[in-house]
Coordinates of C-alpha atoms in Angstrom, one line a residue:
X1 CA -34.3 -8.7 21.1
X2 CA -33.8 -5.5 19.5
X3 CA -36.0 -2.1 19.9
X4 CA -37.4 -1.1 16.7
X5 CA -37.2 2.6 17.1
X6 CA -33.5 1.4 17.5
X7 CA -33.1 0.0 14.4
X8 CA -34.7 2.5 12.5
X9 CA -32.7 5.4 14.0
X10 CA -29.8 3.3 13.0
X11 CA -31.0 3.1 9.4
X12 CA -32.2 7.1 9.8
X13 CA -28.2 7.8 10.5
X14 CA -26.5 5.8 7.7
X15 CA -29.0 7.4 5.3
X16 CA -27.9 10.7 6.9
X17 CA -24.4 9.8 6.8
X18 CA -24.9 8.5 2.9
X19 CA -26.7 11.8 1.9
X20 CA -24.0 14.3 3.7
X21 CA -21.2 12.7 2.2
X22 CA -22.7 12.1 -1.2
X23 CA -22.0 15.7 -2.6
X24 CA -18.0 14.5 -1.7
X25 CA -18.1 11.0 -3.1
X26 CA -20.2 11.1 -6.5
X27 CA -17.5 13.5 -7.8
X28 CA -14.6 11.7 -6.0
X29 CA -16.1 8.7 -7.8
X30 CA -16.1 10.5 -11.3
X31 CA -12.3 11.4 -11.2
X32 CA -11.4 7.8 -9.7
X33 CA -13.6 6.5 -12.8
X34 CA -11.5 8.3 -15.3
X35 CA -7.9 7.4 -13.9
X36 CA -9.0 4.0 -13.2
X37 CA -10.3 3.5 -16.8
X38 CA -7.0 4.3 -18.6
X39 CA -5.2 2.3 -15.8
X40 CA -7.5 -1.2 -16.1
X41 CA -6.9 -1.4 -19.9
X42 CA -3.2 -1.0 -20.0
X43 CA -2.7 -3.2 -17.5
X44 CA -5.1 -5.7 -19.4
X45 CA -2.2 -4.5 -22.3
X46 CA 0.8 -5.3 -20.0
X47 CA -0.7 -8.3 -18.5
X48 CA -1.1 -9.9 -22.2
X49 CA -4.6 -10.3 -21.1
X50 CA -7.8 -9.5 -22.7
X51 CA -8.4 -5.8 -22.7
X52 CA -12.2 -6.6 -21.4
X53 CA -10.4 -8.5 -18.4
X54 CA -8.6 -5.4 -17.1
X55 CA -12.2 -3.6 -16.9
X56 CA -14.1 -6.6 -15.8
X57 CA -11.3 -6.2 -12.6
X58 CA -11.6 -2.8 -11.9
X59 CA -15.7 -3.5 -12.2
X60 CA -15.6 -6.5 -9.2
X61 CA -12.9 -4.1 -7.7
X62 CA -15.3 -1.1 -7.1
X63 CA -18.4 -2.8 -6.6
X64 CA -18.0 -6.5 -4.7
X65 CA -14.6 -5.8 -3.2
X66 CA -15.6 -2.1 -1.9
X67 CA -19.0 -3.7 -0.5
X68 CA -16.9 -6.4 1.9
X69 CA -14.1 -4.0 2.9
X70 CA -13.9 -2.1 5.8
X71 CA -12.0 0.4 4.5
X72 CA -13.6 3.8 3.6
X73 CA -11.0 4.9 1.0
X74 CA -9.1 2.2 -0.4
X75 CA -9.8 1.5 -4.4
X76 CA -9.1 -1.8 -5.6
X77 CA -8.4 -3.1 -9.4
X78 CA -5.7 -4.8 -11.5
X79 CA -2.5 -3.9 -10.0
X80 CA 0.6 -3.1 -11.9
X81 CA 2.8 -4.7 -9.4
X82 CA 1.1 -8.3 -10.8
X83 CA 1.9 -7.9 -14.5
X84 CA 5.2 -9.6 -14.3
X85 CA 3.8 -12.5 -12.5
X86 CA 0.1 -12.5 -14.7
X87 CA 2.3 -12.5 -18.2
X88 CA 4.7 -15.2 -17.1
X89 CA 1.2 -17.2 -15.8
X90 CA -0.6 -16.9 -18.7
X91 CA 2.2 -18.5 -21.0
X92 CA 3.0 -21.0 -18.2
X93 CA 0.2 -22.6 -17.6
X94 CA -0.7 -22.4 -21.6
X95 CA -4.3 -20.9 -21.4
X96 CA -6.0 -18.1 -20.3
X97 CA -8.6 -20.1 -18.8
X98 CA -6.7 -22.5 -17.1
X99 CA -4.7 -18.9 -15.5
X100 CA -8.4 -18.0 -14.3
X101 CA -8.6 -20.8 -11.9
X102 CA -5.2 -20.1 -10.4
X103 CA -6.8 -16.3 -9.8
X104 CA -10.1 -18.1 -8.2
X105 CA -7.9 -20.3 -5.6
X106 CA -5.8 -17.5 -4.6
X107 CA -9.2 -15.5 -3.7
X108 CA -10.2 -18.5 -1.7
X109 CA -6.6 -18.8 0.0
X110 CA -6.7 -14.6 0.6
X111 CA -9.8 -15.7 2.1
X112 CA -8.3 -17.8 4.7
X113 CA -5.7 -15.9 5.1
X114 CA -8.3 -13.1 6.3
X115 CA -9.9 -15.8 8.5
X116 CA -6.8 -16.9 10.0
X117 CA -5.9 -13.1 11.4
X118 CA -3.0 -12.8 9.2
X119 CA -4.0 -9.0 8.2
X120 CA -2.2 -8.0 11.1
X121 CA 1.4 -8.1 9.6
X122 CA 0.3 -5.2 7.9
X123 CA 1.3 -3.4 11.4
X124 CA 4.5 -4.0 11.1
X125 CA 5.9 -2.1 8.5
X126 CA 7.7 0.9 9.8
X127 CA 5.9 4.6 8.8
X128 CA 9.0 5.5 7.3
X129 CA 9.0 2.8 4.9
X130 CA 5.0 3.5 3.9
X131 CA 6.0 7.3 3.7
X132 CA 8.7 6.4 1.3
X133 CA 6.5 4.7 -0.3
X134 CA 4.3 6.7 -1.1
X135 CA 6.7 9.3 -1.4
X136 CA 8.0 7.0 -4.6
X137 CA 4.6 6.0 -5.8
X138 CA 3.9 10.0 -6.4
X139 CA 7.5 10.1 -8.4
X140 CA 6.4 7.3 -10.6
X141 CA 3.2 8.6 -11.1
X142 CA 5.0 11.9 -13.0
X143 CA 7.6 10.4 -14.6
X144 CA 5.4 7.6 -16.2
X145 CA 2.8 10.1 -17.3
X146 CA 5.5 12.2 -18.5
X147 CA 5.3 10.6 -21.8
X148 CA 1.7 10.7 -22.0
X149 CA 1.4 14.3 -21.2
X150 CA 4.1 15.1 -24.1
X151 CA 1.9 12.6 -26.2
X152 CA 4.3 10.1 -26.6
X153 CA 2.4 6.4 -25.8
X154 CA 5.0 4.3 -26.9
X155 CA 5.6 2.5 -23.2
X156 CA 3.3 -0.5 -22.0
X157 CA 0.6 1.9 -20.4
X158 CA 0.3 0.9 -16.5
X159 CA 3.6 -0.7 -16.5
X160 CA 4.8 1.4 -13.1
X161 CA 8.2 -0.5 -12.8
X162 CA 11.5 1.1 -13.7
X163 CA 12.5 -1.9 -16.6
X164 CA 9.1 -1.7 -18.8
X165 CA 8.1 -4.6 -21.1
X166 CA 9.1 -2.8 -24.4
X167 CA 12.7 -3.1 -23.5
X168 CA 12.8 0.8 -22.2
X169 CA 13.3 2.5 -18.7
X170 CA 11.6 5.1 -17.2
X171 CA 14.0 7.3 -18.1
X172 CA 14.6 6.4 -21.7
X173 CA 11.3 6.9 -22.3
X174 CA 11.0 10.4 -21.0
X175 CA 14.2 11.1 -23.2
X176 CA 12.6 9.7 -26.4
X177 CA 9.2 11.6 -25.6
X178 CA 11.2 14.9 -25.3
X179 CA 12.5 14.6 -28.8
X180 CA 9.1 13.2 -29.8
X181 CA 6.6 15.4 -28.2
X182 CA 3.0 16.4 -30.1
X183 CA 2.0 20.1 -29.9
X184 CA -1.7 19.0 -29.1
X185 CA -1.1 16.8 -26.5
X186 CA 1.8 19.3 -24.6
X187 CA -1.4 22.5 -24.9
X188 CA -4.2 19.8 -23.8
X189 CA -1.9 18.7 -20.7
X190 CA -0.6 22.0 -19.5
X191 CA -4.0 24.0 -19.9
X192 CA -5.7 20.7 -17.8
X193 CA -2.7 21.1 -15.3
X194 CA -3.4 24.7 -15.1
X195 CA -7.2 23.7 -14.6
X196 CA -6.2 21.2 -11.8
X197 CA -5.1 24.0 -9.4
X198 CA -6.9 27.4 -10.1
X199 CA -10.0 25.7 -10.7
X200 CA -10.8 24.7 -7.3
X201 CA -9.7 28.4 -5.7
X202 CA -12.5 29.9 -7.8
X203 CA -15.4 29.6 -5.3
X204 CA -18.2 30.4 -7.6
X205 CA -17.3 27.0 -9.7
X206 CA -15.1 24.6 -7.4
X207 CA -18.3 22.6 -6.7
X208 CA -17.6 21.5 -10.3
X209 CA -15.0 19.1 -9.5
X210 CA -12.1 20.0 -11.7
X211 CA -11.3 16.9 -13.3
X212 CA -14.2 16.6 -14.8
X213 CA -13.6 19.9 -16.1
X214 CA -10.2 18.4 -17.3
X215 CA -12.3 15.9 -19.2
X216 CA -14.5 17.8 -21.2
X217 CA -11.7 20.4 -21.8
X218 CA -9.5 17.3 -23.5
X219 CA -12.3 16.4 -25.0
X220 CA -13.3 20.1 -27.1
X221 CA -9.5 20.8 -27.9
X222 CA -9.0 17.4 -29.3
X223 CA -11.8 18.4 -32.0
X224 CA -10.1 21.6 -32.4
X225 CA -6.7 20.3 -32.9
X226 CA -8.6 17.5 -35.3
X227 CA -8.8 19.7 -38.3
X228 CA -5.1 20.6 -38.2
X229 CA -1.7 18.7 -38.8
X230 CA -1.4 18.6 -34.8
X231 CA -4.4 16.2 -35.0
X232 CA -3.9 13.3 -32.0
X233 CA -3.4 9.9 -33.2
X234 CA -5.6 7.1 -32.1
X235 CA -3.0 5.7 -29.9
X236 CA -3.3 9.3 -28.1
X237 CA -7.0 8.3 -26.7
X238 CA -8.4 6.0 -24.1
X239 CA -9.4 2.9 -25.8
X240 CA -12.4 0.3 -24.6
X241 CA -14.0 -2.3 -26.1
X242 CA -17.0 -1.3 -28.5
X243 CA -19.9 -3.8 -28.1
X244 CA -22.9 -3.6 -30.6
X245 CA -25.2 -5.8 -28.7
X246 CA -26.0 -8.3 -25.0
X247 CA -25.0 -11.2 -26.9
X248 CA -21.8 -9.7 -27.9
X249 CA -21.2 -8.3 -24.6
X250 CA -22.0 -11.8 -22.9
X251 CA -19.8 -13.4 -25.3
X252 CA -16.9 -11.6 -23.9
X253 CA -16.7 -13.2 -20.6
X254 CA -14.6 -16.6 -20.2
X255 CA -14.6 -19.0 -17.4
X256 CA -11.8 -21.0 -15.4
X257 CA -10.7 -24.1 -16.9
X258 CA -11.7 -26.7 -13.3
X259 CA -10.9 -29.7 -15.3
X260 CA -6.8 -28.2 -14.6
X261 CA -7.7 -28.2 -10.7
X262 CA -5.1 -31.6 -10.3
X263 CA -1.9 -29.7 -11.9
X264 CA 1.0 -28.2 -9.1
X265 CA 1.6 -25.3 -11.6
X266 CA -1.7 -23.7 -11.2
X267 CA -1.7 -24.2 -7.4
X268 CA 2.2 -22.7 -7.7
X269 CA 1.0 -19.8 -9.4
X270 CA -2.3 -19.1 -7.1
X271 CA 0.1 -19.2 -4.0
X272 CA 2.3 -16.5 -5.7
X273 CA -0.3 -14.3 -6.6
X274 CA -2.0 -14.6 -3.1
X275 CA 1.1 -13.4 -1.5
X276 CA 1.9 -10.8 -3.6
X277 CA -1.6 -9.6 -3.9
X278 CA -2.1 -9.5 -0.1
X279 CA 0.9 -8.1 0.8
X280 CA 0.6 -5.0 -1.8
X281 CA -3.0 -4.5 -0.4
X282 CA -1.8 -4.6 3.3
X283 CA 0.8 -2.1 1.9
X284 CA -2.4 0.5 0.4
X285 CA -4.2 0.1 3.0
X286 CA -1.7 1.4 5.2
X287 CA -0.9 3.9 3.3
X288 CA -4.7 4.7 2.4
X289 CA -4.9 5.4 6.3
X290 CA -2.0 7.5 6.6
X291 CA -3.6 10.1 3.9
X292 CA -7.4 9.6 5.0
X293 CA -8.0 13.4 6.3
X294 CA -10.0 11.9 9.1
X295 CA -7.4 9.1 10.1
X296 CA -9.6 6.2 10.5
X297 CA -8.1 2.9 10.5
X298 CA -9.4 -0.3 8.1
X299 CA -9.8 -4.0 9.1
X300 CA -7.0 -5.4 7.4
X301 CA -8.4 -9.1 8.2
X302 CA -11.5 -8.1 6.7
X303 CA -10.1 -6.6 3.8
X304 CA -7.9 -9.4 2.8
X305 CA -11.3 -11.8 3.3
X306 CA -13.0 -9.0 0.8
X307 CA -10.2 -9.3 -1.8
X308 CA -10.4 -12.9 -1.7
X309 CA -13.7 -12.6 -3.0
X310 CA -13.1 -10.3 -5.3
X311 CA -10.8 -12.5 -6.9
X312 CA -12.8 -15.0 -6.9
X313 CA -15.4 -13.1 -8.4
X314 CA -13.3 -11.8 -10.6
X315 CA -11.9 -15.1 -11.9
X316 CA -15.3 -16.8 -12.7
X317 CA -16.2 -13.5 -15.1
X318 CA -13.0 -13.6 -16.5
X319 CA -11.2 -10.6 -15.0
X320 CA -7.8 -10.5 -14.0
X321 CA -6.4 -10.8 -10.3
X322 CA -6.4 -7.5 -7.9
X323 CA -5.2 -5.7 -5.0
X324 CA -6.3 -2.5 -3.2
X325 CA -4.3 -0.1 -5.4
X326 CA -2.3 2.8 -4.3
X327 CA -2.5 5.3 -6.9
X328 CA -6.0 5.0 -7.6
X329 CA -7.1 5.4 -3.3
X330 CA -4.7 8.6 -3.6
X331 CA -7.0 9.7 -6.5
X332 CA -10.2 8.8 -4.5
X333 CA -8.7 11.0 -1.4
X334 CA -7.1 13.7 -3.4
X335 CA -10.5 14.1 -5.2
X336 CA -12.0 14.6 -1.8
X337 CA -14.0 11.0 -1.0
X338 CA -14.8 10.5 2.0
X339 CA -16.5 6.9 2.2
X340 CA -16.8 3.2 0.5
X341 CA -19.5 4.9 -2.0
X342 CA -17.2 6.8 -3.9
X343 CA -15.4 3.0 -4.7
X344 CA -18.6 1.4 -5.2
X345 CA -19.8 4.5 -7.5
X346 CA -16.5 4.3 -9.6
X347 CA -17.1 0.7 -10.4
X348 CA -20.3 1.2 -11.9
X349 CA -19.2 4.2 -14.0
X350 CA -16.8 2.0 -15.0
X351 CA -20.0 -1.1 -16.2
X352 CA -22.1 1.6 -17.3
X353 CA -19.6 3.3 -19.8
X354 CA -18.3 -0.3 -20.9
X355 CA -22.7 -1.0 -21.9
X356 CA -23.3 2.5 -23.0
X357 CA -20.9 5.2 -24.2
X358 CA -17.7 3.5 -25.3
X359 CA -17.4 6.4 -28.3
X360 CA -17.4 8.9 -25.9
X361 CA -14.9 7.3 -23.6
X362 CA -13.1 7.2 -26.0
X363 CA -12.8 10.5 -26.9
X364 CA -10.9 11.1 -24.2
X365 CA -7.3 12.2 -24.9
X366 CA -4.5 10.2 -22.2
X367 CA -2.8 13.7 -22.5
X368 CA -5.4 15.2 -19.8
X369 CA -5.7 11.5 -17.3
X370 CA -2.3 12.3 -17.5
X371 CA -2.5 15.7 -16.1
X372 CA -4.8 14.3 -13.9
X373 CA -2.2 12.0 -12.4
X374 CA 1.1 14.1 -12.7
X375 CA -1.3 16.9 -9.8
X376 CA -1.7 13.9 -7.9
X377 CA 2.1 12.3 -7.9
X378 CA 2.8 16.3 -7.0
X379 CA 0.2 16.0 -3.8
X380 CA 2.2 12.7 -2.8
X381 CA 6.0 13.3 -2.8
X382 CA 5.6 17.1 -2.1
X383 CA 8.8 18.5 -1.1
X384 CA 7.4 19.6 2.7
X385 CA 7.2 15.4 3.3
X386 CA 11.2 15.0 2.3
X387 CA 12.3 18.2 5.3
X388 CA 9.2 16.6 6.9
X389 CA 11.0 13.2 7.4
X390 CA 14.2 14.6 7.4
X391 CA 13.7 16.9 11.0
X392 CA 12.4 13.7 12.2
X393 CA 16.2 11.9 12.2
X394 CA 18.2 9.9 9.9
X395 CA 16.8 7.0 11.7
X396 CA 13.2 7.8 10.1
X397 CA 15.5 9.4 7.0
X398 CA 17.4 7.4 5.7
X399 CA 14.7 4.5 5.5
X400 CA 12.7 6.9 3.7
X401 CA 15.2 7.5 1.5
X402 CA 16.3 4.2 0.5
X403 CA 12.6 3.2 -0.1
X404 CA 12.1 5.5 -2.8
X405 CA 14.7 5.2 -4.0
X406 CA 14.7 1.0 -4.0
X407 CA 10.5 1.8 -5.6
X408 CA 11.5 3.7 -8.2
X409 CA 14.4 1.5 -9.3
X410 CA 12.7 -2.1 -9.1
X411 CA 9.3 -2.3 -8.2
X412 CA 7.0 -1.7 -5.1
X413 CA 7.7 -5.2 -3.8
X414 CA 11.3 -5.3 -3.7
X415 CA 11.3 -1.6 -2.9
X416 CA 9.7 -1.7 0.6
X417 CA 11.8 -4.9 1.2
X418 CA 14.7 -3.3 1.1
X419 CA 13.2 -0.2 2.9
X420 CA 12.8 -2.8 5.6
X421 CA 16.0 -4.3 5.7
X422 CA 17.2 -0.7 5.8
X423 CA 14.7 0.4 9.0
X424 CA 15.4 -3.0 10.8
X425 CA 19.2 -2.2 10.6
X426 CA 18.3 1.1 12.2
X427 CA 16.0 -0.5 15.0
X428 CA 18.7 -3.3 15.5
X429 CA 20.9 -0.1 15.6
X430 CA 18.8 1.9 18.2
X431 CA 18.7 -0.9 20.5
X432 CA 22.6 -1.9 20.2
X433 CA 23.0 2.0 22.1
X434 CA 19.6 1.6 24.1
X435 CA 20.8 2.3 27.8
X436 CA 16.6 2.3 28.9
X437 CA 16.6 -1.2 29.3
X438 CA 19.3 -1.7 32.1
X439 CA 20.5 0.1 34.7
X440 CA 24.0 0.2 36.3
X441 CA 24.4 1.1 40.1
X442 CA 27.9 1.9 41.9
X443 CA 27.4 0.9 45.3
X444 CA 30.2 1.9 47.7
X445 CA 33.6 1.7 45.4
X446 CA 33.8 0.4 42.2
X447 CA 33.9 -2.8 42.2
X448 CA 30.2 -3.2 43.4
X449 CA 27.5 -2.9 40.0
X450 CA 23.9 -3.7 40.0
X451 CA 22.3 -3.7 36.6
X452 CA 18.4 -3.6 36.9
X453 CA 16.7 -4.6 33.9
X454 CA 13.9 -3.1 32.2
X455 CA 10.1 -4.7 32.2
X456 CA 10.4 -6.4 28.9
X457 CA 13.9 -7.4 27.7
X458 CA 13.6 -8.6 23.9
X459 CA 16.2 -10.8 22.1
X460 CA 17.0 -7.2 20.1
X461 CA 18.8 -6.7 23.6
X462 CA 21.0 -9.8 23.3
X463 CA 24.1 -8.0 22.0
X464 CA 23.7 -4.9 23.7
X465 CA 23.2 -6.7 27.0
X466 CA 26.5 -8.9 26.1
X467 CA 28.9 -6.1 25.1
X468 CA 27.8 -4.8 28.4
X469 CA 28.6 -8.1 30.4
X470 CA 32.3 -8.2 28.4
X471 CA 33.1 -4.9 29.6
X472 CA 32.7 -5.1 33.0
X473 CA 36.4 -5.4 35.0
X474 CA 37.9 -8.1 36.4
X475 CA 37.0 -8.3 40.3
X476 CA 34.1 -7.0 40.4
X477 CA 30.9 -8.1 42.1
X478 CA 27.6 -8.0 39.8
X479 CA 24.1 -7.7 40.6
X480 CA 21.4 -8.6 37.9
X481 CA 18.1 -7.2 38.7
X482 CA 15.0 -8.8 37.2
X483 CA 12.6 -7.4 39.8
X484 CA 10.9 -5.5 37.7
X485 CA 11.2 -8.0 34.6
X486 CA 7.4 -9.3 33.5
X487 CA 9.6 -11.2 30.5
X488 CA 13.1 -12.0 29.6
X489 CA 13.6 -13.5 26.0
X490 CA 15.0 -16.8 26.3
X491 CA 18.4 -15.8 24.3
X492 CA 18.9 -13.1 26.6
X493 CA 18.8 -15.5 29.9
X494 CA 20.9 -18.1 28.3
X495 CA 23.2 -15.1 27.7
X496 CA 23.4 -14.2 31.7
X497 CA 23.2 -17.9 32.6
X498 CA 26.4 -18.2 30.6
X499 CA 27.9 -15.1 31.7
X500 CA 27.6 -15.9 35.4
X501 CA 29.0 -19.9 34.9
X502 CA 32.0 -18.4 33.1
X503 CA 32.6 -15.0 34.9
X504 CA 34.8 -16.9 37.9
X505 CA 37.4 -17.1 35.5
X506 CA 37.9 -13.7 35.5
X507 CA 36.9 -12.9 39.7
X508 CA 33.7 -11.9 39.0
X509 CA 31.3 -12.7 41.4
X510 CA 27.7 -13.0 39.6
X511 CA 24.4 -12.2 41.6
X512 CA 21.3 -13.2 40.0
X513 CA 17.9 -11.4 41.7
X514 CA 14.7 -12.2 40.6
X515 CA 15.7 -13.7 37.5
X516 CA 13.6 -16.8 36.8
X517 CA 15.1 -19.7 34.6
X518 CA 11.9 -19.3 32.2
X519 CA 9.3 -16.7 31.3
X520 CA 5.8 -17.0 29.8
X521 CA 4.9 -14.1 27.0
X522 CA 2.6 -11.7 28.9
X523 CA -0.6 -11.8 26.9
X524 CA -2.0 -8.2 25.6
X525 CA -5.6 -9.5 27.3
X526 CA -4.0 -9.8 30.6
X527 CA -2.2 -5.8 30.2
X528 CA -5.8 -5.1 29.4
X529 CA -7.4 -6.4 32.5
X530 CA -4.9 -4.6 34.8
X531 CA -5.5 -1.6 33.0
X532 CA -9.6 -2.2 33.3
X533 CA -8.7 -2.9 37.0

């Protein structure tokens, strides 16, 4: 049974812990808010979903998802990486409600998949790869707010992939904005930029948290500029649904269609968007961790469990499917957030704004979100990371490379998947010309080799180990080592059984020491006892 002067010092130090890191999170929270809002609707847009849906996502995103995660930093909402697969659903399965169940059943399958342990595949991918990633996340974040800052919003707004719905590139669309720029929306962006980074030097204000500073300073020259032939168009502002009333505002929410529970299709398409949508949260989350300032690491098990509900959540209210999302946890960071609040804070700005000052919102020109974003791509693919990763070796390099590369040409997906394929090649590389792994011993003349293997021999040593075997002369006698060996992959010991049946052909007398015919995988609870011991 638990002391009571226990439990209350342990509710005196979260409210401590709340209270210190409020003055950080409430403004974090704000600029999150505003680059979220922007982000929710075109993705709605994109999605060929209602616009209300994108909002009701980021909504369930900052408030229930952020409440069940373990993660301190991590922002989740409608992703732009699910579009594609959302608009192909939608017209698939032939109604928008019947797409709402296949979002609740791949929040219940996310679930298990939490349950089951699977988060931890999110420790596999290499640091290079989730540097490049991010690395190419910034990039896509200024040249897809290019446009906006120009005030050009021709391009499906939240579309981050390099083929955008409308038929353009990223590319072709900075082209056309050049040659299509407004005058308002090019003084609005580059006096907010300008705000972005003196603002904060200035100690006197840089409590003020600059964005919001950006906001309001968007807001005033939009007037100005209103009375002139520079005026911004209403395809130039944020745009959220106006409600009048509770009954019109209930009336926007739509449930899942149960009664299409039976059909493969929809259990097709809630398997695809549980994958996807787990693997590009595993993806954040590791890369939320990387840029946390205090380096703490997030449950991934838990925080697939919490975006299952989310979705779930988010199905039966209408919303559309989400992920923890990248560019708006770099916001949260960059912004200086320090814990879940800030999340759970930008989610209700998010409700609150929807129920009570849509005109104002609205008033916000995309010219100065987008400055907002284009300081933020800047902070993420700075130029010190490239010579950063590049002193590190073209084994951590070129995997880099490739990655942003493969991100800014396809999508994040298929990006880091080839960034994998690419760092795999390098590890299968690395361990072709790993010599740590055996050792080879001259005893008296030449003809005498003992090759003592290392304590774990993987079957990434298989062709190392048997270009070694082929090379060894004629005559010789061999001594294989496995002394030290706690485990020996089986395609490794098939590969020295066969060696040392075969070598008499060529007068090569085999030796085999210590090497057992099978070995059990050494548990990690079992390293942790002898360590403990």
């Amino acid at each position: 049974m638990q002391d009571g002067n226990s439990i209350f010092s342990r509710l005196d130090v979260k409210k401590y812990i709340l209270k210190k890191n409020l003055k950080r999170d409430l403004p974090a929270s704000i600029v999150v808010f505003l680059v979220a809002l922007p982000l929710c609707l075109g993705i709605a847009l994109a999605s060929g979903a209602p616009l209300f849906a994108g909002i009701v996502s980021g909504v369930v995103g900052g408030i229930v998802v952020a409440s069940f995660s373990g993660s301190q930093l991590s922002v989740s909402g409608p992703a732009a990486g699910l579009t594609v697969i959302v608009l192909g659903a939608i017209a698939q399965l032939g109604s928008y409600q019947t797409f709402l169940l296949a979002v609740m059943l791949a929040g219940v399958m996310q679930l298990v998949l939490g349950m089951i342990k699977a988060g931890t595949i999110g420790n596999y991918f290499p640091s290079s790869v989730i540097e490049g990633m991010l690395a190419a996340i910034g990039l896509i974040l200024i040249l897809k707010q290019l446009p906006h800052a120009l005030g050009v919003d021709s391009d499906f707004p939240g579309d981050e992939s390099f083929f955008q719905g409308n038929e353009e590139n990223t590319f072709s669309a900075i082209s056309g904005a050049l040659s299509h720029f407004s005058l308002a929306a090019i003084v609005i962006s580059g006096l907010s930029i300008l705000v972005l980074i003196y603002w904060p030097k200035i100690k006197k204000v840089s409590s003020i948290p600059a964005p919001l500073v950006v906001v309001v300073l968007g807001i005033a020259l939009s007037y100005v500029f209103n009375n002139t032939t520079y005026a911004l168009q209403a395809k130039q502002m944020v745009a959220i649904p106006v409600v009048s009333g509770w009954s019109e505002f209930t009336g926007l929410f739509t449930m899942p269609d149960f009664s299409a529970i039976g059909k493969k299709e929809v259990w097709i398409v809630a398997g695809t968007i549980a994958i996807v949508a787990s693997l590009e949260t595993l993806l954040s989350i590791e890369a939320v961790d990387k840029i946390d300032p205090i380096k703490r690491v997030s449950p991934t098990n838990r925080e697939l469990m919490a975006q299952g509900i989310g979705n779930m959540t988010s199905a039966m209210l209408g919303g559309l499917p989400m992920t923890s999302v990248i560019v708006r946890s770099s916001a949260n960071v960059n912004a200086g957030g320090r814990t879940k609040m800030s999340a759970i804070f930008h989610g209700t700005w998010l409700l609150l704004s929807l129920l009570f000052i849509p005109g104002i919102i609205n008033m916000i020109p995309l010219a100065c979100l987008a400055a907002i974003l284009l300081v933020t791509g800047y902070k993420l693919t700075r130029i010190a990371l490239f010579k950063h990763m590049y002193h590190k070796g073209w084994d951590q390099f070129v995997p880099f490379v490739v990655t942003v590369v493969a991100v800014l040409l396809t999508d994040l997906l298929k990006g880091v998947a080839i960034g994998m394929l690419v760092s795999i090649f390098y590890l299968l590389r690395t361990n072709m010309r790993n010599p740590f792994f055996y050792k080879i011993h001259k005893e008296g003349n030449k003809k005498n080799i003992r090759i003592k293997l290392a304590e774990e021999v993987s079957f990434l040593n298989k062709a190392a180990i048997q270009v070694m075997l082929n090379k060894i002369p004629k005559e010789t006698t061999v001594t294989i080592d496995g002394s030290n060996s706690r485990y020996i992959d089986p395609d490794v010991l098939e590969t020295i059984f066969n060696y040392k049946h075969n070598a008499y052909t060529k007068g090569i007398i085999v030796i085999l020491e210590d090497v057992k015919s099978q070995y059990i995988v050494p548990k990690l609870t079992n390293k942790l006892d002898e360590i403990n011991n």
